[in-house]
Amino acid sequence: MGTQKVKGKLNNIEFIRFFFAAAIIYFHLLHSFMMPYTGESVIYQNLAEQSKYAKYIVECFFIISGYFLYRSLLSRPEQKTTDFLWKKIVRLWPVLAVSTAFSVVFLEVPASKGILNLFFLQSTGLTTGWTGLNWYVSAFFFAEVFYFLLHKAMKNSAGMKLLICVIAYFGYTLNIMTTDGGFGRKVVYGVFSLAMARAVAGIGTGYLLGVFYDSVKEKWEKPEGDLLHEKKRTIMISFIELGSFLFLLTDFFAGKNAGKNQFSVVVFFCIFFLCMLTEKGLLSRIISRTGFCRLGKYSYSIYVMQEAAFYILSHTLWKNAGFLKQCPAAALGLSVVLTILFGAGIYYLVERPMQTAGKN
């Protein structure tokens, strides 16, 4: 299995996107959807407690998106606003529409709330009641549009970068201080949506990482014929990359040992992400395989369709209470795999055809 580049992608980061999507599924299984069928089994409760911070993987998704938005804006500086909006809608709306329709028909979500969700209004502060798992999509959409318009107005100027620093700071501060060390979705002080603040802060942080990486990457270019320098650099990056990744895994899956202030996720993921951008670390080289990269394309459909997959599992696999109690590892693993396969199926049935049609 080779390491050939997939056009417009970073293989290692594509795999991380897929891995994090699977981890989000694992978190939601243990904290909401699967638990009523486990008969209050102690092992499931312990696993849920250990993975209580895995929900903050969403902050990593926002940062990744911000970096690639930065790259996109630099490569297409004359892109029209209508073209940008159309591209985002074609990318996000079809799968969201399928998920929303499923929620209205099978999950008893009121049609009035479903209609608002189709306009990317969920968790923006402009709707009440139903939040659901797809709040991320609305916050992501409007934050990306905001930064696109900001870039059009300020042209990646020093003033724009300073403004993003301020916005990211207050977005994170608003969340950390109002949730006592975490990140939320509710509206606070009657006007500020924590979901939107997370999106704006995370995407802004990813944008700034792109700016920072571009400013320092030339210093990391290998001198001609200097193999010793290359070896030392690879060892250092590998050490930092692996260390930061292990911290994140410990935080997400061994939460009892994690600190209360989850802003540490942002700090360590930024370090990890910068290492991944170099593609020099040992971990990056291991996961930078074309086959691994191809899994990343399913991430969005997997994330958006997970609630529909959980509904199907609740009427099939989870009916077998004996299996869930006696084989928790197999039950969890199979639930994650089936949810991923369901999302991948939606990718081929909805997401990819609609993207192709949108380009024509």
JSON list of C-alpha atoms in Angstrom, two decimals, residues 98-257:
[
{"chain": "A", "resi": 98, "resn": "VAL", "atom": "CA", "xyz": [-31.47, 13.28, 4.60]},
{"chain": "A", "resi": 99, "resn": "SER", "atom": "CA", "xyz": [-30.59, 13.19, 8.29]},
{"chain": "A", "resi": 100, "resn": "THR", "atom": "CA", "xyz": [-33.17, 15.87, 9.13]},
{"chain": "A", "resi": 101, "resn": "ALA", "atom": "CA", "xyz": [-35.91, 14.10, 7.17]},
{"chain": "A", "resi": 102, "resn": "PHE", "atom": "CA", "xyz": [-35.08, 10.86, 9.00]},
{"chain": "A", "resi": 103, "resn": "SER", "atom": "CA", "xyz": [-35.29, 12.69, 12.35]},
{"chain": "A", "resi": 104, "resn": "VAL", "atom": "CA", "xyz": [-38.69, 14.16, 11.54]},
{"chain": "A", "resi": 105, "resn": "VAL", "atom": "CA", "xyz": [-40.13, 10.86, 10.29]},
{"chain": "A", "resi": 106, "resn": "PHE", "atom": "CA", "xyz": [-38.62, 8.40, 12.76]},
{"chain": "A", "resi": 107, "resn": "LEU", "atom": "CA", "xyz": [-37.29, 10.35, 15.76]},
{"chain": "A", "resi": 108, "resn": "GLU", "atom": "CA", "xyz": [-40.39, 12.48, 16.34]},
{"chain": "A", "resi": 109, "resn": "VAL", "atom": "CA", "xyz": [-38.60, 15.77, 15.78]},
{"chain": "A", "resi": 110, "resn": "PRO", "atom": "CA", "xyz": [-41.23, 18.46, 14.99]},
{"chain": "A", "resi": 111, "resn": "ALA", "atom": "CA", "xyz": [-41.32, 19.37, 11.31]},
{"chain": "A", "resi": 112, "resn": "SER", "atom": "CA", "xyz": [-41.10, 23.07, 12.20]},
{"chain": "A", "resi": 113, "resn": "LYS", "atom": "CA", "xyz": [-37.75, 22.49, 13.89]},
{"chain": "A", "resi": 114, "resn": "GLY", "atom": "CA", "xyz": [-36.56, 20.25, 11.06]},
{"chain": "A", "resi": 115, "resn": "ILE", "atom": "CA", "xyz": [-37.31, 22.97, 8.52]},
{"chain": "A", "resi": 116, "resn": "LEU", "atom": "CA", "xyz": [-35.22, 25.47, 10.48]},
{"chain": "A", "resi": 117, "resn": "ASN", "atom": "CA", "xyz": [-32.39, 22.96, 10.58]},
{"chain": "A", "resi": 118, "resn": "LEU", "atom": "CA", "xyz": [-32.43, 22.81, 6.78]},
{"chain": "A", "resi": 119, "resn": "PHE", "atom": "CA", "xyz": [-31.46, 26.50, 6.83]},
{"chain": "A", "resi": 120, "resn": "PHE", "atom": "CA", "xyz": [-28.40, 25.75, 9.02]},
{"chain": "A", "resi": 121, "resn": "LEU", "atom": "CA", "xyz": [-30.01, 27.42, 12.03]},
{"chain": "A", "resi": 122, "resn": "GLN", "atom": "CA", "xyz": [-29.63, 24.67, 14.63]},
{"chain": "A", "resi": 123, "resn": "SER", "atom": "CA", "xyz": [-27.65, 25.84, 17.69]},
{"chain": "A", "resi": 124, "resn": "THR", "atom": "CA", "xyz": [-27.05, 29.28, 16.20]},
{"chain": "A", "resi": 125, "resn": "GLY", "atom": "CA", "xyz": [-29.12, 30.93, 18.93]},
{"chain": "A", "resi": 126, "resn": "LEU", "atom": "CA", "xyz": [-32.01, 31.50, 16.52]},
{"chain": "A", "resi": 127, "resn": "THR", "atom": "CA", "xyz": [-33.82, 28.25, 17.32]},
{"chain": "A", "resi": 128, "resn": "THR", "atom": "CA", "xyz": [-35.02, 26.67, 20.54]},
{"chain": "A", "resi": 129, "resn": "GLY", "atom": "CA", "xyz": [-35.64, 23.13, 21.71]},
{"chain": "A", "resi": 130, "resn": "TRP", "atom": "CA", "xyz": [-34.16, 20.42, 19.52]},
{"chain": "A", "resi": 131, "resn": "THR", "atom": "CA", "xyz": [-30.37, 20.45, 19.41]},
{"chain": "A", "resi": 132, "resn": "GLY", "atom": "CA", "xyz": [-29.48, 17.01, 18.11]},
{"chain": "A", "resi": 133, "resn": "LEU", "atom": "CA", "xyz": [-26.06, 15.77, 17.05]},
{"chain": "A", "resi": 134, "resn": "ASN", "atom": "CA", "xyz": [-25.79, 17.86, 13.90]},
{"chain": "A", "resi": 135, "resn": "TRP", "atom": "CA", "xyz": [-25.45, 21.22, 15.62]},
{"chain": "A", "resi": 136, "resn": "TYR", "atom": "CA", "xyz": [-21.85, 21.17, 14.38]},
{"chain": "A", "resi": 137, "resn": "VAL", "atom": "CA", "xyz": [-22.94, 21.60, 10.75]},
{"chain": "A", "resi": 138, "resn": "SER", "atom": "CA", "xyz": [-24.79, 24.88, 11.26]},
{"chain": "A", "resi": 139, "resn": "ALA", "atom": "CA", "xyz": [-22.06, 26.41, 13.38]},
{"chain": "A", "resi": 140, "resn": "PHE", "atom": "CA", "xyz": [-19.43, 25.27, 10.89]},
{"chain": "A", "resi": 141, "resn": "PHE", "atom": "CA", "xyz": [-21.34, 26.69, 7.91]},
{"chain": "A", "resi": 142, "resn": "PHE", "atom": "CA", "xyz": [-21.80, 30.18, 9.31]},
{"chain": "A", "resi": 143, "resn": "ALA", "atom": "CA", "xyz": [-18.30, 30.39, 10.75]},
{"chain": "A", "resi": 144, "resn": "GLU", "atom": "CA", "xyz": [-16.78, 29.47, 7.38]},
{"chain": "A", "resi": 145, "resn": "VAL", "atom": "CA", "xyz": [-18.94, 32.07, 5.62]},
{"chain": "A", "resi": 146, "resn": "PHE", "atom": "CA", "xyz": [-17.89, 34.66, 8.19]},
{"chain": "A", "resi": 147, "resn": "TYR", "atom": "CA", "xyz": [-14.18, 34.02, 7.64]},
{"chain": "A", "resi": 148, "resn": "PHE", "atom": "CA", "xyz": [-14.61, 33.98, 3.87]},
{"chain": "A", "resi": 149, "resn": "LEU", "atom": "CA", "xyz": [-16.24, 37.43, 3.98]},
{"chain": "A", "resi": 150, "resn": "LEU", "atom": "CA", "xyz": [-13.60, 38.66, 6.42]},
{"chain": "A", "resi": 151, "resn": "HIS", "atom": "CA", "xyz": [-10.87, 37.49, 4.09]},
{"chain": "A", "resi": 152, "resn": "LYS", "atom": "CA", "xyz": [-12.56, 39.19, 1.12]},
{"chain": "A", "resi": 153, "resn": "ALA", "atom": "CA", "xyz": [-12.72, 42.44, 3.08]},
{"chain": "A", "resi": 154, "resn": "MET", "atom": "CA", "xyz": [-9.26, 42.40, 4.69]},
{"chain": "A", "resi": 155, "resn": "LYS", "atom": "CA", "xyz": [-7.16, 40.29, 2.26]},
{"chain": "A", "resi": 156, "resn": "ASN", "atom": "CA", "xyz": [-5.23, 38.30, 4.88]},
{"chain": "A", "resi": 157, "resn": "SER", "atom": "CA", "xyz": [-3.76, 41.52, 6.25]},
{"chain": "A", "resi": 158, "resn": "ALA", "atom": "CA", "xyz": [-1.99, 41.90, 9.57]},
{"chain": "A", "resi": 159, "resn": "GLY", "atom": "CA", "xyz": [-5.14, 43.56, 10.89]},
{"chain": "A", "resi": 160, "resn": "MET", "atom": "CA", "xyz": [-7.20, 40.54, 9.89]},
{"chain": "A", "resi": 161, "resn": "LYS", "atom": "CA", "xyz": [-4.85, 38.16, 11.69]},
{"chain": "A", "resi": 162, "resn": "LEU", "atom": "CA", "xyz": [-4.96, 40.30, 14.82]},
{"chain": "A", "resi": 163, "resn": "LEU", "atom": "CA", "xyz": [-8.75, 40.40, 14.67]},
{"chain": "A", "resi": 164, "resn": "ILE", "atom": "CA", "xyz": [-8.89, 36.60, 14.36]},
{"chain": "A", "resi": 165, "resn": "CYS", "atom": "CA", "xyz": [-6.65, 36.29, 17.42]},
{"chain": "A", "resi": 166, "resn": "VAL", "atom": "CA", "xyz": [-9.08, 38.44, 19.41]},
{"chain": "A", "resi": 167, "resn": "ILE", "atom": "CA", "xyz": [-12.13, 36.56, 18.11]},
{"chain": "A", "resi": 168, "resn": "ALA", "atom": "CA", "xyz": [-10.60, 33.16, 18.87]},
{"chain": "A", "resi": 169, "resn": "TYR", "atom": "CA", "xyz": [-9.58, 34.27, 22.35]},
{"chain": "A", "resi": 170, "resn": "PHE", "atom": "CA", "xyz": [-13.04, 35.51, 23.30]},
{"chain": "A", "resi": 171, "resn": "GLY", "atom": "CA", "xyz": [-14.75, 32.51, 21.65]},
{"chain": "A", "resi": 172, "resn": "TYR", "atom": "CA", "xyz": [-12.74, 30.09, 23.74]},
{"chain": "A", "resi": 173, "resn": "THR", "atom": "CA", "xyz": [-12.93, 32.22, 26.89]},
{"chain": "A", "resi": 174, "resn": "LEU", "atom": "CA", "xyz": [-16.71, 32.44, 26.63]},
{"chain": "A", "resi": 175, "resn": "ASN", "atom": "CA", "xyz": [-16.93, 28.65, 26.53]},
{"chain": "A", "resi": 176, "resn": "ILE", "atom": "CA", "xyz": [-14.34, 27.84, 29.17]},
{"chain": "A", "resi": 177, "resn": "MET", "atom": "CA", "xyz": [-15.65, 30.35, 31.70]},
{"chain": "A", "resi": 178, "resn": "THR", "atom": "CA", "xyz": [-19.38, 29.62, 31.27]},
{"chain": "A", "resi": 179, "resn": "THR", "atom": "CA", "xyz": [-18.96, 25.82, 31.34]},
{"chain": "A", "resi": 180, "resn": "ASP", "atom": "CA", "xyz": [-16.29, 25.71, 34.06]},
{"chain": "A", "resi": 181, "resn": "GLY", "atom": "CA", "xyz": [-13.56, 24.31, 31.86]},
{"chain": "A", "resi": 182, "resn": "GLY", "atom": "CA", "xyz": [-15.40, 22.79, 28.91]},
{"chain": "A", "resi": 183, "resn": "PHE", "atom": "CA", "xyz": [-17.26, 23.69, 25.74]},
{"chain": "A", "resi": 184, "resn": "GLY", "atom": "CA", "xyz": [-21.02, 23.97, 25.31]},
{"chain": "A", "resi": 185, "resn": "ARG", "atom": "CA", "xyz": [-23.87, 24.57, 22.89]},
{"chain": "A", "resi": 186, "resn": "LYS", "atom": "CA", "xyz": [-26.41, 26.63, 24.79]},
{"chain": "A", "resi": 187, "resn": "VAL", "atom": "CA", "xyz": [-27.06, 30.36, 24.51]},
{"chain": "A", "resi": 188, "resn": "VAL", "atom": "CA", "xyz": [-25.61, 32.34, 27.41]},
{"chain": "A", "resi": 189, "resn": "TYR", "atom": "CA", "xyz": [-26.33, 35.87, 28.56]},
{"chain": "A", "resi": 190, "resn": "GLY", "atom": "CA", "xyz": [-29.37, 35.79, 26.29]},
{"chain": "A", "resi": 191, "resn": "VAL", "atom": "CA", "xyz": [-27.40, 36.37, 23.09]},
{"chain": "A", "resi": 192, "resn": "PHE", "atom": "CA", "xyz": [-24.14, 34.38, 22.81]},
{"chain": "A", "resi": 193, "resn": "SER", "atom": "CA", "xyz": [-24.33, 30.89, 21.30]},
{"chain": "A", "resi": 194, "resn": "LEU", "atom": "CA", "xyz": [-21.54, 28.74, 22.71]},
{"chain": "A", "resi": 195, "resn": "ALA", "atom": "CA", "xyz": [-21.79, 26.51, 19.64]},
{"chain": "A", "resi": 196, "resn": "MET", "atom": "CA", "xyz": [-21.13, 29.44, 17.33]},
{"chain": "A", "resi": 197, "resn": "ALA", "atom": "CA", "xyz": [-18.35, 30.69, 19.61]},
{"chain": "A", "resi": 198, "resn": "ARG", "atom": "CA", "xyz": [-16.67, 27.27, 19.41]},
{"chain": "A", "resi": 199, "resn": "ALA", "atom": "CA", "xyz": [-16.89, 27.23, 15.63]},
{"chain": "A", "resi": 200, "resn": "VAL", "atom": "CA", "xyz": [-15.60, 30.78, 15.18]},
{"chain": "A", "resi": 201, "resn": "ALA", "atom": "CA", "xyz": [-12.76, 30.23, 17.66]},
{"chain": "A", "resi": 202, "resn": "GLY", "atom": "CA", "xyz": [-11.76, 26.83, 16.26]},
{"chain": "A", "resi": 203, "resn": "ILE", "atom": "CA", "xyz": [-11.86, 27.77, 12.58]},
{"chain": "A", "resi": 204, "resn": "GLY", "atom": "CA", "xyz": [-10.04, 31.00, 13.37]},
{"chain": "A", "resi": 205, "resn": "THR", "atom": "CA", "xyz": [-7.37, 29.03, 15.22]},
{"chain": "A", "resi": 206, "resn": "GLY", "atom": "CA", "xyz": [-6.96, 26.71, 12.24]},
{"chain": "A", "resi": 207, "resn": "TYR", "atom": "CA", "xyz": [-6.60, 29.72, 9.95]},
{"chain": "A", "resi": 208, "resn": "LEU", "atom": "CA", "xyz": [-3.88, 31.16, 12.19]},
{"chain": "A", "resi": 209, "resn": "LEU", "atom": "CA", "xyz": [-2.08, 27.81, 12.25]},
{"chain": "A", "resi": 210, "resn": "GLY", "atom": "CA", "xyz": [-1.94, 27.97, 8.47]},
{"chain": "A", "resi": 211, "resn": "VAL", "atom": "CA", "xyz": [-0.46, 31.46, 8.63]},
{"chain": "A", "resi": 212, "resn": "PHE", "atom": "CA", "xyz": [2.08, 30.37, 11.25]},
{"chain": "A", "resi": 213, "resn": "TYR", "atom": "CA", "xyz": [3.09, 27.22, 9.39]},
{"chain": "A", "resi": 214, "resn": "ASP", "atom": "CA", "xyz": [3.66, 29.12, 6.17]},
{"chain": "A", "resi": 215, "resn": "SER", "atom": "CA", "xyz": [5.89, 31.58, 8.02]},
{"chain": "A", "resi": 216, "resn": "VAL", "atom": "CA", "xyz": [8.18, 28.90, 9.47]},
{"chain": "A", "resi": 217, "resn": "LYS", "atom": "CA", "xyz": [8.13, 25.97, 7.07]},
{"chain": "A", "resi": 218, "resn": "GLU", "atom": "CA", "xyz": [11.00, 27.25, 4.93]},
{"chain": "A", "resi": 219, "resn": "LYS", "atom": "CA", "xyz": [13.27, 27.06, 7.96]},
{"chain": "A", "resi": 220, "resn": "TRP", "atom": "CA", "xyz": [12.53, 23.34, 8.11]},
{"chain": "A", "resi": 221, "resn": "GLU", "atom": "CA", "xyz": [13.60, 22.65, 4.55]},
{"chain": "A", "resi": 222, "resn": "LYS", "atom": "CA", "xyz": [16.29, 20.00, 4.48]},
{"chain": "A", "resi": 223, "resn": "PRO", "atom": "CA", "xyz": [19.71, 21.39, 3.54]},
{"chain": "A", "resi": 224, "resn": "GLU", "atom": "CA", "xyz": [21.07, 19.73, 0.43]},
{"chain": "A", "resi": 225, "resn": "GLY", "atom": "CA", "xyz": [22.80, 16.49, 1.41]},
{"chain": "A", "resi": 226, "resn": "ASP", "atom": "CA", "xyz": [22.50, 17.09, 5.18]},
{"chain": "A", "resi": 227, "resn": "LEU", "atom": "CA", "xyz": [21.28, 13.65, 6.24]},
{"chain": "A", "resi": 228, "resn": "LEU", "atom": "CA", "xyz": [22.18, 14.19, 9.90]},
{"chain": "A", "resi": 229, "resn": "HIS", "atom": "CA", "xyz": [20.00, 17.28, 10.07]},
{"chain": "A", "resi": 230, "resn": "GLU", "atom": "CA", "xyz": [17.14, 15.37, 8.48]},
{"chain": "A", "resi": 231, "resn": "LYS", "atom": "CA", "xyz": [17.47, 12.52, 10.96]},
{"chain": "A", "resi": 232, "resn": "LYS", "atom": "CA", "xyz": [17.51, 14.83, 13.98]},
{"chain": "A", "resi": 233, "resn": "ARG", "atom": "CA", "xyz": [14.49, 16.72, 12.66]},
{"chain": "A", "resi": 234, "resn": "THR", "atom": "CA", "xyz": [12.56, 13.52, 12.07]},
{"chain": "A", "resi": 235, "resn": "ILE", "atom": "CA", "xyz": [13.29, 12.26, 15.59]},
{"chain": "A", "resi": 236, "resn": "MET", "atom": "CA", "xyz": [12.25, 15.56, 17.19]},
{"chain": "A", "resi": 237, "resn": "ILE", "atom": "CA", "xyz": [9.03, 15.88, 15.20]},
{"chain": "A", "resi": 238, "resn": "SER", "atom": "CA", "xyz": [8.19, 12.22, 15.81]},
{"chain": "A", "resi": 239, "resn": "PHE", "atom": "CA", "xyz": [8.66, 12.66, 19.55]},
{"chain": "A", "resi": 240, "resn": "ILE", "atom": "CA", "xyz": [6.48, 15.80, 19.75]},
{"chain": "A", "resi": 241, "resn": "GLU", "atom": "CA", "xyz": [3.86, 14.37, 17.39]},
{"chain": "A", "resi": 242, "resn": "LEU", "atom": "CA", "xyz": [3.50, 11.11, 19.27]},
{"chain": "A", "resi": 243, "resn": "GLY", "atom": "CA", "xyz": [3.58, 12.77, 22.69]},
{"chain": "A", "resi": 244, "resn": "SER", "atom": "CA", "xyz": [0.83, 15.26, 21.84]},
{"chain": "A", "resi": 245, "resn": "PHE", "atom": "CA", "xyz": [-1.28, 12.52, 20.23]},
{"chain": "A", "resi": 246, "resn": "LEU", "atom": "CA", "xyz": [-0.95, 10.29, 23.30]},
{"chain": "A", "resi": 247, "resn": "PHE", "atom": "CA", "xyz": [-2.04, 13.20, 25.48]},
{"chain": "A", "resi": 248, "resn": "LEU", "atom": "CA", "xyz": [-5.15, 13.62, 23.35]},
{"chain": "A", "resi": 249, "resn": "LEU", "atom": "CA", "xyz": [-5.93, 9.90, 23.47]},
{"chain": "A", "resi": 250, "resn": "THR", "atom": "CA", "xyz": [-5.50, 9.91, 27.26]},
{"chain": "A", "resi": 251, "resn": "ASP", "atom": "CA", "xyz": [-7.81, 12.88, 27.58]},
{"chain": "A", "resi": 252, "resn": "PHE", "atom": "CA", "xyz": [-10.47, 11.45, 25.28]},
{"chain": "A", "resi": 253, "resn": "PHE", "atom": "CA", "xyz": [-10.42, 7.83, 26.43]},
{"chain": "A", "resi": 254, "resn": "ALA", "atom": "CA", "xyz": [-9.03, 7.94, 29.98]},
{"chain": "A", "resi": 255, "resn": "GLY", "atom": "CA", "xyz": [-10.92, 10.97, 31.18]},
{"chain": "A", "resi": 256, "resn": "LYS", "atom": "CA", "xyz": [-10.51, 10.20, 34.88]},
{"chain": "A", "resi": 257, "resn": "ASN", "atom": "CA", "xyz": [-6.86, 11.11, 34.48]}
]
